[in-house]
Short mmCIF file of C-alpha atoms and ligand atoms in Angstrom, two decimals:
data_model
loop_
_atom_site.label_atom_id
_atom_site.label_comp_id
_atom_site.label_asym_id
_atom_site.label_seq_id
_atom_site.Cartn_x
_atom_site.Cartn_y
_atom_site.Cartn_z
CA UNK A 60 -6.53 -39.02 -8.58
CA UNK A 61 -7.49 -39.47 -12.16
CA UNK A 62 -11.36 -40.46 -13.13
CA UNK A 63 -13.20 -41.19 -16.03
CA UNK A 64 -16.60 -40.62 -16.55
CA UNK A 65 -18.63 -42.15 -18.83
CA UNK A 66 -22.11 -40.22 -20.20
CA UNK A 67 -20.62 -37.41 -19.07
CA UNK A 68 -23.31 -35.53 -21.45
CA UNK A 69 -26.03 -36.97 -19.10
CA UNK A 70 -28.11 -35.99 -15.90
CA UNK A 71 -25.90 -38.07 -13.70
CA UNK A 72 -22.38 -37.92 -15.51
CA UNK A 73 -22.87 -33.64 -15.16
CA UNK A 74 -23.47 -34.00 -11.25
CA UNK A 75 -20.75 -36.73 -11.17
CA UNK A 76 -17.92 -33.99 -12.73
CA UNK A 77 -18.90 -31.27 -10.28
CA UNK A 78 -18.35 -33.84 -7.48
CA UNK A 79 -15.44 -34.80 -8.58
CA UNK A 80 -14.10 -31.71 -9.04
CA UNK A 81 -14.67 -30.60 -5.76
CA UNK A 82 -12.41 -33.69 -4.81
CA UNK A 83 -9.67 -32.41 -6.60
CA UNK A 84 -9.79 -35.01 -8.91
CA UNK A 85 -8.44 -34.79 -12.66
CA UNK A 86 -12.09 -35.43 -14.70
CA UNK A 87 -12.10 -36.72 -17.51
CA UNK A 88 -15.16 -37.58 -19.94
CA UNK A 89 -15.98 -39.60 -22.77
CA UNK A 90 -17.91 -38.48 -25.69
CA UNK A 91 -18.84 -39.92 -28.64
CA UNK A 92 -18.84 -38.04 -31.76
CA UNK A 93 -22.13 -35.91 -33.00
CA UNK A 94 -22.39 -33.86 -36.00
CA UNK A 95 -23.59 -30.96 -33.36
CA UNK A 96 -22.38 -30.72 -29.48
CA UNK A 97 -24.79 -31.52 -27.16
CA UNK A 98 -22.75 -30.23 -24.19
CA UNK A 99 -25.75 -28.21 -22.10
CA UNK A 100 -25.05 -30.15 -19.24
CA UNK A 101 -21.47 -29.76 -18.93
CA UNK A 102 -20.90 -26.33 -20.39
CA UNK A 103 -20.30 -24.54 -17.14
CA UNK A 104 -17.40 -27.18 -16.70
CA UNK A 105 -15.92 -27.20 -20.18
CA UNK A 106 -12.60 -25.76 -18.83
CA UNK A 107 -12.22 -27.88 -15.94
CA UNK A 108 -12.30 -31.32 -17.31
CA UNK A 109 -10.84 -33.22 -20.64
CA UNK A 110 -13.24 -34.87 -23.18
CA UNK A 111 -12.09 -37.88 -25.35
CA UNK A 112 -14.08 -39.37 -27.92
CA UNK A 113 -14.94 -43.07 -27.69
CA UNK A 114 -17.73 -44.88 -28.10
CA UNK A 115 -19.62 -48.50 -26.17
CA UNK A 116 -20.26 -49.84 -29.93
CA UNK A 117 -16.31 -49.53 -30.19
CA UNK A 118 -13.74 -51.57 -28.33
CA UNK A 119 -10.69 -50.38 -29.43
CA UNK A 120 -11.66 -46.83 -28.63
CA UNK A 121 -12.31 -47.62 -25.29
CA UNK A 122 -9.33 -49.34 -24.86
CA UNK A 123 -7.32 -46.64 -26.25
CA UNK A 124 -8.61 -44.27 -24.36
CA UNK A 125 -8.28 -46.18 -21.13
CA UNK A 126 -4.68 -46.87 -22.04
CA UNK A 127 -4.00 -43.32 -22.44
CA UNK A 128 -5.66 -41.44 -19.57
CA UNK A 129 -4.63 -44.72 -17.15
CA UNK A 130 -7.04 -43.24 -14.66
CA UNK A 131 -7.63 -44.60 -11.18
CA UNK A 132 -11.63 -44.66 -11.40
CA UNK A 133 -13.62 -45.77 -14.06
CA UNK A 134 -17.59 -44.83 -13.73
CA UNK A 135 -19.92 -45.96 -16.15
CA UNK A 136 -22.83 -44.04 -16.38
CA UNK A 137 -23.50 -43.82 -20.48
CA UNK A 138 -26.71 -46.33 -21.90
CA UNK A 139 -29.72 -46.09 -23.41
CA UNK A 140 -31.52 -45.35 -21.13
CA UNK A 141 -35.07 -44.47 -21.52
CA UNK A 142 -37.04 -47.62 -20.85
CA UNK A 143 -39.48 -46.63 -23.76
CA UNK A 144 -37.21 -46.52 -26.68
CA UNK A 145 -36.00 -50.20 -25.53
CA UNK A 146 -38.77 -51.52 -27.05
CA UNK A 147 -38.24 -50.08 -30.42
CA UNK A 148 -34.26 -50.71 -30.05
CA UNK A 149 -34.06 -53.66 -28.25
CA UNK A 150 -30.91 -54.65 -29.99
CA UNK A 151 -28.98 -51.26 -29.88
CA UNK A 152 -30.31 -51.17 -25.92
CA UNK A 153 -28.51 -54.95 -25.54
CA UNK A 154 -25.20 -53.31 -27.46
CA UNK A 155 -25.30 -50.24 -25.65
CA UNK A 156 -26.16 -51.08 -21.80
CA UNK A 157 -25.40 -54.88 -21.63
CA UNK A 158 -22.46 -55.35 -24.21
CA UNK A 159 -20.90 -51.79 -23.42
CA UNK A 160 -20.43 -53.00 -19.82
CA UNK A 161 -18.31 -55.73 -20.96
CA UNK A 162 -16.45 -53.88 -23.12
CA UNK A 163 -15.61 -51.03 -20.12
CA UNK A 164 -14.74 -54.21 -17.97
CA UNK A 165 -12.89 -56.23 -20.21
CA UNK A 166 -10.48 -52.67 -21.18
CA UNK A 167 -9.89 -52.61 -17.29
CA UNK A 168 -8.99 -56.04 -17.45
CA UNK A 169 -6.15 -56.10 -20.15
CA UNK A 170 -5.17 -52.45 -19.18
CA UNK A 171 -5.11 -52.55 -15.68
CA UNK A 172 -7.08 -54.60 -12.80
CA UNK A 173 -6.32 -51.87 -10.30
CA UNK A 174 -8.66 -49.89 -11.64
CA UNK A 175 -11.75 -49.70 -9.73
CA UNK A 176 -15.31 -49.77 -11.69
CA UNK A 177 -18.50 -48.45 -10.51
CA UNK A 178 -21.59 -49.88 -12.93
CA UNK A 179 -24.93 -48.19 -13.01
CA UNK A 180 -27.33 -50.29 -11.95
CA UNK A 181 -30.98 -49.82 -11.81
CA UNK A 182 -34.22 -50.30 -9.87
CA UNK A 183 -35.26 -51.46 -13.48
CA UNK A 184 -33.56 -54.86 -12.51
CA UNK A 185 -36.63 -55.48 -10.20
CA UNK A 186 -39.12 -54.70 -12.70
CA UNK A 187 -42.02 -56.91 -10.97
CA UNK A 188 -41.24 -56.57 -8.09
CA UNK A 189 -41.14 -59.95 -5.92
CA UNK A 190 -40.75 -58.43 -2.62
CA UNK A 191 -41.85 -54.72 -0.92
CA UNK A 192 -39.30 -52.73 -0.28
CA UNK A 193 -36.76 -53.76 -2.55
CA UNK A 194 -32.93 -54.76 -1.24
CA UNK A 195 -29.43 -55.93 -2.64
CA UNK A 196 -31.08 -59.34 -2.06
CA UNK A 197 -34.22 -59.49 -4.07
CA UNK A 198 -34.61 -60.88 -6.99
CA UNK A 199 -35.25 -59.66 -10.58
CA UNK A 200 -36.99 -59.49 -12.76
CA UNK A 201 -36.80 -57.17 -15.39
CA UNK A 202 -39.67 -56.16 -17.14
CA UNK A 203 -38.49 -54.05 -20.86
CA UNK A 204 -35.47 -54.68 -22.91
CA UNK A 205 -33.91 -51.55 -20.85
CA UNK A 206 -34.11 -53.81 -17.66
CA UNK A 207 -32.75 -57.43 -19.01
CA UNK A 208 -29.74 -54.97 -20.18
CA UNK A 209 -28.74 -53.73 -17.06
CA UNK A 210 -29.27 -57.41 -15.49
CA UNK A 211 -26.82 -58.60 -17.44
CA UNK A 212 -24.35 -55.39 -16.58
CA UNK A 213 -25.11 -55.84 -13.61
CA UNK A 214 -23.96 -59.50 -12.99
CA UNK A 215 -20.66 -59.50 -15.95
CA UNK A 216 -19.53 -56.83 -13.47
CA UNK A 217 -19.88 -59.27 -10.45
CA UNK A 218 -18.47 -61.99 -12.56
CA UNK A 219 -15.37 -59.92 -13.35
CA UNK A 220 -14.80 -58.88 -9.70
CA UNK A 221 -15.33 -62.31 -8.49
CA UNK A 222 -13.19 -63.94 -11.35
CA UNK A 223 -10.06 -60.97 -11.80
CA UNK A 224 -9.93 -59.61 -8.50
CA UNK A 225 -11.38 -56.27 -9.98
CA UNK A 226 -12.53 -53.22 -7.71
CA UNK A 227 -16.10 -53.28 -9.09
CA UNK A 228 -19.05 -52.07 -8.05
CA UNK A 229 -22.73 -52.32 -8.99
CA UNK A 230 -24.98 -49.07 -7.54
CA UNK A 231 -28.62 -50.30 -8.18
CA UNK A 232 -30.20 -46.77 -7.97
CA UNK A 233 -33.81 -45.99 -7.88
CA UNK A 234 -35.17 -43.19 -10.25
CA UNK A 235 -33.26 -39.87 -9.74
CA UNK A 236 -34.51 -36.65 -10.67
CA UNK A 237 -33.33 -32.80 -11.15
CA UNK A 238 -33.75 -29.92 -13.54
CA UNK A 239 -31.16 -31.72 -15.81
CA UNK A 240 -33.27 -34.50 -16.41
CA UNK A 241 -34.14 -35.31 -19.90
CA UNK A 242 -37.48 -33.90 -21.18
CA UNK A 243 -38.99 -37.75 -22.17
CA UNK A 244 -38.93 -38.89 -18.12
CA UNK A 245 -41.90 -38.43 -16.53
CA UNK A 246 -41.06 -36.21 -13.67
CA UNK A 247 -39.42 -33.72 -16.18
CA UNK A 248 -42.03 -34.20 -18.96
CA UNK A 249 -44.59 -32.72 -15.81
CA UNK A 250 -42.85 -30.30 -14.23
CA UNK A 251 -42.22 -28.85 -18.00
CA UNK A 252 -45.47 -28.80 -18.57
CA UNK A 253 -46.79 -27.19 -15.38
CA UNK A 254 -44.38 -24.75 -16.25
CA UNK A 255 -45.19 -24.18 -19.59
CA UNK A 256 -49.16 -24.28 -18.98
CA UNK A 257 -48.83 -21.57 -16.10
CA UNK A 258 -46.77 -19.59 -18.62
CA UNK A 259 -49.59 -19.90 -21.13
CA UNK A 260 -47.17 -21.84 -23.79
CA UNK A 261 -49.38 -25.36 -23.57
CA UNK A 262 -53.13 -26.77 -22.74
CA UNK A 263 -52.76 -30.02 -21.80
CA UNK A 264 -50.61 -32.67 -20.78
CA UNK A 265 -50.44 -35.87 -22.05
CA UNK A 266 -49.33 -38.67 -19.91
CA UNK A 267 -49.20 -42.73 -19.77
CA UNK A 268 -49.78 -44.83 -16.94
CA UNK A 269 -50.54 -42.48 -13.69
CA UNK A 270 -50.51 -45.20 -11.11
CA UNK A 271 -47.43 -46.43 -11.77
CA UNK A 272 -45.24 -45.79 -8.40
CA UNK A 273 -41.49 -44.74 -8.01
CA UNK A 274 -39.09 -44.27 -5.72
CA UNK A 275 -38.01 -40.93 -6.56
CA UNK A 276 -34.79 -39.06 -4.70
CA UNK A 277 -32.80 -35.92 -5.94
CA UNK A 278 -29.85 -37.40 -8.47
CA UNK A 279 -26.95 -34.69 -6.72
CA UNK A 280 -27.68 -36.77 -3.51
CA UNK A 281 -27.28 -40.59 -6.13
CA UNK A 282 -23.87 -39.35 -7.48
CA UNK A 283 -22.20 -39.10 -4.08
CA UNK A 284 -23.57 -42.68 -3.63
CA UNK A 285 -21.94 -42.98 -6.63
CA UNK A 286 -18.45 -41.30 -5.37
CA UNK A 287 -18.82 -42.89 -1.49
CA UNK A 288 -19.17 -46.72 -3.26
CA UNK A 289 -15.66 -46.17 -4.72
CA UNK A 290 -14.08 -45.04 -1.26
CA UNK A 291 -14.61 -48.76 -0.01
CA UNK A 292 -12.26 -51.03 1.78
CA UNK A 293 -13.92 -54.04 -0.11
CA UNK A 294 -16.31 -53.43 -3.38
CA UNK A 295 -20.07 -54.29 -2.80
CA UNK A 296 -22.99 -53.62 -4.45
CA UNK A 297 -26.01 -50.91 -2.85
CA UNK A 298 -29.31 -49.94 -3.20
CA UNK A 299 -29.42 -46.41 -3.06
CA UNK A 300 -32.82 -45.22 -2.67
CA UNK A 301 -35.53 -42.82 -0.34
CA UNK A 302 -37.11 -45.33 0.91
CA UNK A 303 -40.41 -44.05 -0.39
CA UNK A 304 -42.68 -44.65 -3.05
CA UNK A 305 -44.94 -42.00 -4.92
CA UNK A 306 -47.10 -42.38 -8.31
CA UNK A 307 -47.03 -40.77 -11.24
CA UNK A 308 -50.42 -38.99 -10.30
CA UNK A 309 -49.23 -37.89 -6.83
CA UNK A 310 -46.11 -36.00 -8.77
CA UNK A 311 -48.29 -34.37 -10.87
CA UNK A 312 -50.51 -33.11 -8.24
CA UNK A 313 -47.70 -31.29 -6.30
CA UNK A 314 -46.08 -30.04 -9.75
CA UNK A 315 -49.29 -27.96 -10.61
CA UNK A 316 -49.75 -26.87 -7.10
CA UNK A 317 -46.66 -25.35 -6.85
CA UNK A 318 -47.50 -23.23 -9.61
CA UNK A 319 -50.84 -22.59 -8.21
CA UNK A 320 -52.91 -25.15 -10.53
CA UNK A 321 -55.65 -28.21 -9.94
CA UNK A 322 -53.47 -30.81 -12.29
CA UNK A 323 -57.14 -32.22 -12.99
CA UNK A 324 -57.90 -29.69 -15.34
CA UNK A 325 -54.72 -30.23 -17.65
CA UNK A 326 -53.57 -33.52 -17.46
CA UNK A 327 -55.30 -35.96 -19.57
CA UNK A 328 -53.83 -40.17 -20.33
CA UNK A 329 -52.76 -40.64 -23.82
CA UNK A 330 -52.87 -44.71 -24.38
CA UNK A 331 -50.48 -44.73 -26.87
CA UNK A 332 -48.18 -43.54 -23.81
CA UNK A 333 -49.17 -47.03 -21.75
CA UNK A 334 -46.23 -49.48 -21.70
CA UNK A 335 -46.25 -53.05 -23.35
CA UNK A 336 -45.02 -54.27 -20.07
CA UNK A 337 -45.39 -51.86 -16.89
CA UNK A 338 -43.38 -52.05 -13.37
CA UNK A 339 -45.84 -51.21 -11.18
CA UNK A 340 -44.34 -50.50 -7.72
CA UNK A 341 -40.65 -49.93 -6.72
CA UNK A 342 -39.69 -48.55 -3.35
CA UNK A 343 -35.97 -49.15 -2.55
CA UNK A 344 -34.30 -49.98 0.94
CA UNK A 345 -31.28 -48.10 1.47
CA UNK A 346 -30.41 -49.50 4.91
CA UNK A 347 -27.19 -51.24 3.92
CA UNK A 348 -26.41 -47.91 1.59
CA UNK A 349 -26.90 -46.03 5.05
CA UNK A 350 -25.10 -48.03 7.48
CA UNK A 351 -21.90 -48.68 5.39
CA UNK A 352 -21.77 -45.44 3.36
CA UNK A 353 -22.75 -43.24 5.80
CA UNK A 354 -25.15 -41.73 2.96
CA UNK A 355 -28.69 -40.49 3.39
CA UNK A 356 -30.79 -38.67 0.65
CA UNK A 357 -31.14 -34.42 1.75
CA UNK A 358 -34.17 -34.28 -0.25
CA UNK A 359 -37.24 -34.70 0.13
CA UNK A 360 -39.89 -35.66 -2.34
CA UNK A 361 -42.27 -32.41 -1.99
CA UNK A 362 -38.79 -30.58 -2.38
CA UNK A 363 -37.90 -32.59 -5.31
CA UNK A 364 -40.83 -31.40 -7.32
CA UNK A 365 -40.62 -28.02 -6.28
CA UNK A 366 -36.53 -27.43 -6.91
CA UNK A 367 -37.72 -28.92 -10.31
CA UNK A 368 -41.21 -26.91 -11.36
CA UNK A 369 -39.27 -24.03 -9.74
CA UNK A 370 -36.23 -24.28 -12.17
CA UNK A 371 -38.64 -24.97 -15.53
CA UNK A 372 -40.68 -22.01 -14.84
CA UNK A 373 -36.94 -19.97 -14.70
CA UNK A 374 -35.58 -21.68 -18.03
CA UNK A 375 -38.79 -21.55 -19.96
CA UNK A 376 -39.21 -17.59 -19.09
CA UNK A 377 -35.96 -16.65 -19.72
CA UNK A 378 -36.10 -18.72 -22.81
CA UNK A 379 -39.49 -16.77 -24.07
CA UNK A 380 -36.98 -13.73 -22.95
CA UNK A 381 -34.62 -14.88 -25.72
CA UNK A 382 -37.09 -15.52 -28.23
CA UNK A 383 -38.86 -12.56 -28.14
CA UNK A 384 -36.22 -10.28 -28.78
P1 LIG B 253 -28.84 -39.98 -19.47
O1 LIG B 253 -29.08 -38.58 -19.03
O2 LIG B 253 -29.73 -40.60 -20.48
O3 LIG B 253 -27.32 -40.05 -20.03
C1 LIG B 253 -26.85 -41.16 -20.76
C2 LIG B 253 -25.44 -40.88 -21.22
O4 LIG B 253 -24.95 -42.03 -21.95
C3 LIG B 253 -25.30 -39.68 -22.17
O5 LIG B 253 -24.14 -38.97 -21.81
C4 LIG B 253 -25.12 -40.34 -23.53
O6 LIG B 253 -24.39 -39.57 -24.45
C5 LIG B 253 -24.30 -41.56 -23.14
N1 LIG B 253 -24.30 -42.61 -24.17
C6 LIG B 253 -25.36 -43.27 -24.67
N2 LIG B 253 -24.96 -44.15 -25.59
C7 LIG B 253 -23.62 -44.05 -25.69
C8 LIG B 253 -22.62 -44.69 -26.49
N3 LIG B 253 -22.93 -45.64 -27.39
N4 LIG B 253 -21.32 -44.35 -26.31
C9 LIG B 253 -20.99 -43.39 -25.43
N5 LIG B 253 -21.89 -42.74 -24.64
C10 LIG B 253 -23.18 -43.07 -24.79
O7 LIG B 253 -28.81 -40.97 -18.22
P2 LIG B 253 -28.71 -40.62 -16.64
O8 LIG B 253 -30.08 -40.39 -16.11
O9 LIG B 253 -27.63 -39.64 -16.40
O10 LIG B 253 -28.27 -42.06 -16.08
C11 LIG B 253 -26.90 -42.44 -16.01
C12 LIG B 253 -26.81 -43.95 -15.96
O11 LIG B 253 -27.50 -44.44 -14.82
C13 LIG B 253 -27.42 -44.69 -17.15
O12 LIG B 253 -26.64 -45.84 -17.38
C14 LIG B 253 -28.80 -45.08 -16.67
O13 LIG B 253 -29.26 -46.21 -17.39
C15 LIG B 253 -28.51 -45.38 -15.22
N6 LIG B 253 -29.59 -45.18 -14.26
C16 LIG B 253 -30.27 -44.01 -14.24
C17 LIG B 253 -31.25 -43.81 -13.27
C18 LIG B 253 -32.00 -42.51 -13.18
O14 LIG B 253 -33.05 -42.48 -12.51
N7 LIG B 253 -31.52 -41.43 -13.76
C19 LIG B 253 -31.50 -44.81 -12.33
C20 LIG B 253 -30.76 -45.99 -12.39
C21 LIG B 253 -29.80 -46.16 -13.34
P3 LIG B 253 -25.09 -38.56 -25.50
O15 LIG B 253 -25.22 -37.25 -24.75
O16 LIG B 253 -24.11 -38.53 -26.61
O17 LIG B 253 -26.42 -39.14 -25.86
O1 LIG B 254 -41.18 -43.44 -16.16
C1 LIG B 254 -44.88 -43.67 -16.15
C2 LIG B 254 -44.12 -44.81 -16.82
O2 LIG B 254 -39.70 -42.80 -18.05
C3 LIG B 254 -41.62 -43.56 -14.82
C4 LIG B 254 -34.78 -44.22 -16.20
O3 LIG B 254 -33.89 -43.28 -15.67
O4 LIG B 254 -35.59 -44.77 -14.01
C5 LIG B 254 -35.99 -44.34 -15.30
O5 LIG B 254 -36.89 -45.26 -15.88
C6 LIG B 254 -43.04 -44.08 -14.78
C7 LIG B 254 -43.29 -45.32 -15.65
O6 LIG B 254 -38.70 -43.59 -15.84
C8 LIG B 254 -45.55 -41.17 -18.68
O7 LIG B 254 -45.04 -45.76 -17.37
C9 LIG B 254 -46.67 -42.22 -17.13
O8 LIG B 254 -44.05 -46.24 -14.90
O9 LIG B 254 -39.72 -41.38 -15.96
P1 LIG B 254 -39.81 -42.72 -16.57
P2 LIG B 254 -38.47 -45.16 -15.68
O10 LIG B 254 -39.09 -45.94 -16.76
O11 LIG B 254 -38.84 -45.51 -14.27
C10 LIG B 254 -34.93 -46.05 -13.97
C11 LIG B 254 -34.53 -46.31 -12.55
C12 LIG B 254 -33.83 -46.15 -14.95
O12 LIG B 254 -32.85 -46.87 -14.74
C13 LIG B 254 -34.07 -45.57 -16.30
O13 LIG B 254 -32.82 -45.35 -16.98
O14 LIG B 254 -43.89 -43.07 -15.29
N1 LIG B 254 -45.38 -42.66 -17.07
N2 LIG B 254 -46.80 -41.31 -18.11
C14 LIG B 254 -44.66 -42.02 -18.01
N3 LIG B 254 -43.36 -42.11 -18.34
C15 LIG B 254 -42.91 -41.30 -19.34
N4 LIG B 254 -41.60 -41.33 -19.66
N5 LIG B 254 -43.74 -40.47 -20.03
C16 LIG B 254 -45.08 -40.37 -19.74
O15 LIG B 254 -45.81 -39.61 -20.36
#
């Protein structure tokens, strides 16, 4: 069993390849070309999988390298993908995570249509919100650049299932978190900081909006979602979610009480943080994720934060270890 990953380099595509892995399948990963690597995530795995360069701005690349590895799973995790930056690259955010999609599906299509296709989707999609808790039924309504992106990912890969016969999948996934998220998100931006302010390295915090509320679940648990949605007799599209909905205040709470702090005292809202457009409330329901896949999230939220503070603390000391020899 062959399987390509896109955004390998990412939170998700790292947990993906160890999955995968453990499958026995052959990984491989596309990269696209940087004047330095930017491998963190995947350096432990370096000799276990095979990176080709490619890139969502380029067609042919994509359809070269789909051509070449002919591999029997296609997942496509790389976009832009920090809702922020959508607004200050709304186009490149259209190229990357709504064009890219069609690029990935239209490859499949000339290559091969057995190839089956899992698209990642996002709770972004429901941006405000028009029903509580949110299923594979509700509607959207995206709220940043980021989010009318993955809409339209999200419905060229139903189109080309429903018009070639394709295996593909859309897995609209709430937030997912671990120590290998990217410093901008919220969750890591806090438990960083926690970290670093117990340490003595910071002062304060800055954040944006602190009532905004997520559904937040552990993004190891996501990519089997991820891996289980492939497995299918027929391909469908899931919510995969906790089923629970926190804010941003509430995280930051239990991040400085696990490292013994009153987050009161450090945290302070920076406005320039506040988004043009906000979505306010998303809480997911992952019944039909449960009863088809079989899949349930095995962490909770309080262990979320503390598997997260918990590894910070551990990088940013043995980091200060490094520096200060
Ligand atoms: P991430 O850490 O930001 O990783 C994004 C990946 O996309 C990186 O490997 C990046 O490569 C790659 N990429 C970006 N532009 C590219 C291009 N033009 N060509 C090739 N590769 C490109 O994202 P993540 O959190 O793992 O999320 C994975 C996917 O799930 C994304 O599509 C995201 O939008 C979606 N999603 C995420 C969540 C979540 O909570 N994490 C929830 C729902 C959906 P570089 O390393 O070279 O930058
Ligand atoms: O923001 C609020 C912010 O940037 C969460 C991506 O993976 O999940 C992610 O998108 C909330 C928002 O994630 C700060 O206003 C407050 O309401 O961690 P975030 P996101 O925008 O939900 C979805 C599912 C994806 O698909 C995306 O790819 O936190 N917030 N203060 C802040 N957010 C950030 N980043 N920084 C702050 O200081």
């Amino acid at each position: 069993m062959k399987a390509l990953i896109t955004g390998i380099t990412g939170q998700d595509g790292s947990y993906l390849a160890e999955l995968l892995l453990q499958k026995s399948c052959d990984v491989y990963g596309m990269i696209r070309r940087a004047s330095t690597e930017n491998f963190e995530r995947i350096h432990h795995l370096r000799d276990q999988i095979h990176l080709v360069q490619a890139d969502l701005l380029d067609q042919l690349s994509i359809v070269r390298i789909i051509d070449e590895i002919h591999p029997d799973e296609v997942y496509n995790l790389a976009a832009q993908s920090f809702v922020p930056t959508s607004w200050n690259q709304p186009v490149l955010t259209g190229e990357f995570t709504a064009i890219g999609v069609t690029k990935m599906l239209e490859a499949i299509r000339q290559i091969d249509t057995n190839i089956k296709f899992y698209q990642a989707s996002s709770s972004e999609m429901f941006g405000k919100v028009k029903e509580i808790p949110q299923n594979e039924n509700t509607p959207f309504y995206p709220r940043s650049p980021y989010g009318v992106a993955k809409v339209y990912g999200h419905y060229i890969t139903v189109n080309y299932r429903e018009s070639y016969d394709i295996f593909a999948v859309s897995g609209i996934l709430f937030n997912h978190e671990s120590p290998r998220r990217g410093l901008e998100f919220v969750t890591r931006k806090i438990t960083n900081g926690a970290a670093r302010i117990k340490l003595g390295l910071q002062d304060k915090l800055f954040l944006g909006n602190l009532a905004a509320k997520r559904d937040w679940g552990y993004a190891k648990d996501y990519v089997t979602a991820m891996w289980l949605m492939l497995q299918q007799n027929e391909p469908q599209d899931y919510v995969v979610a906790s089923g629970e909905t926190h804010s941003v205040e509430e995280f930051a709470q239990l991040a400085f009480r696990v490292v013994g702090l009153n987050y009161k005292d450090y945290v302070e809202v920076d406005p320039k943080l506040i988004r043009p457009a906000e979505v306010e409330h998303l809480v997911g329901d992952p019944s039909f994720a449960k009863n088809e896949l079989d899949w349930k999230p095995s962490v909770s939220f309080p262990e979320l934060v503390k598997i997260m503070v918990e590894a910070d603390l551990k990088f940013i000391a043995s980091d200060a270890h490094i520096e200060s020899r």
